[in-house]
XYZ file of C-alpha atoms in Angstrom:
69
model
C -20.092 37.380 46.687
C -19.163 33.776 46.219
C -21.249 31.027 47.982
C -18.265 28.798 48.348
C -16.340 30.177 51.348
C -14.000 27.087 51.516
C -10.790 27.180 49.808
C -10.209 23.511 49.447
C -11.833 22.540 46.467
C -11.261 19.527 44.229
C -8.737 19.780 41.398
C -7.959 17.367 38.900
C -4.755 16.448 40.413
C -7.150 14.741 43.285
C -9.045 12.669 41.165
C -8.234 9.871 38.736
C -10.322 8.481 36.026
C -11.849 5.003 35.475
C -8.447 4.381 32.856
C -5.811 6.249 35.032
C -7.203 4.409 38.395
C -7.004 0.935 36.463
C -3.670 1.175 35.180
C -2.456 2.427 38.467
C -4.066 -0.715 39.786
C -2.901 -3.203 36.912
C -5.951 -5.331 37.118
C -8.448 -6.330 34.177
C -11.773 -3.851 33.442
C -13.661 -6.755 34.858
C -11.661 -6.719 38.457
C -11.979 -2.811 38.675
C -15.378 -2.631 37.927
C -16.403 -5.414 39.920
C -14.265 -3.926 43.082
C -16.639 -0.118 42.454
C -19.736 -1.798 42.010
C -18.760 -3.867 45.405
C -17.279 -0.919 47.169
C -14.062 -1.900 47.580
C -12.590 0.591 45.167
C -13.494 4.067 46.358
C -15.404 6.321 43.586
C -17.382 9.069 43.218
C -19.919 8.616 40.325
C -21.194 11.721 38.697
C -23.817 9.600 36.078
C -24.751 6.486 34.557
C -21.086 6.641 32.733
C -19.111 9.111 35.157
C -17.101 7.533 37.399
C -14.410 9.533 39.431
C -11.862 7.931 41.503
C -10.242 10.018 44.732
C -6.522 9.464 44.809
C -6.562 10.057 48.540
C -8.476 7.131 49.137
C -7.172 5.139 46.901
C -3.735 5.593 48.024
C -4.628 4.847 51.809
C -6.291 1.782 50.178
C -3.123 0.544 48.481
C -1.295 1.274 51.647
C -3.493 -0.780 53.946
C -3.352 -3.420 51.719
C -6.883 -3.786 51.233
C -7.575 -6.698 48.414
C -9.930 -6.500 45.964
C -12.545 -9.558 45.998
């Protein structure tokens, strides 16, 4: 019997890494850091040196035009 009764899980095609987000992006380490530790890139972080990024959000974030600061 499996505790996880939802289908939906997260594959890798839904999240990017820290490199694959940033060269999606084009911006320096320094901008996409700065924009996760200010929230304005979305992430997931799984440990001191884990960071996941949801291409979902991201996406809707590149399509709303949201600027990094």
């Amino acid at each position: 019997m499996s505790i996880i009764k939802d289908a939906n899980l997260i594959t890798n095609e839904d999240v990017l890494v820290s490199k694959e987000a940033q060269r999606l992006l084009r911006c320096s380490r320094g901008v996409f850091y700065r924009g996760i530790k200010n929230g304005t890139i979305p992430s997931i972080r799984l440990g001191p040196r884990k960071i996941l990024i949801p291409k979902a959000a991201l996406m809707r974030m590149l399509q709303e035009g949201t600027k990094l600061k």
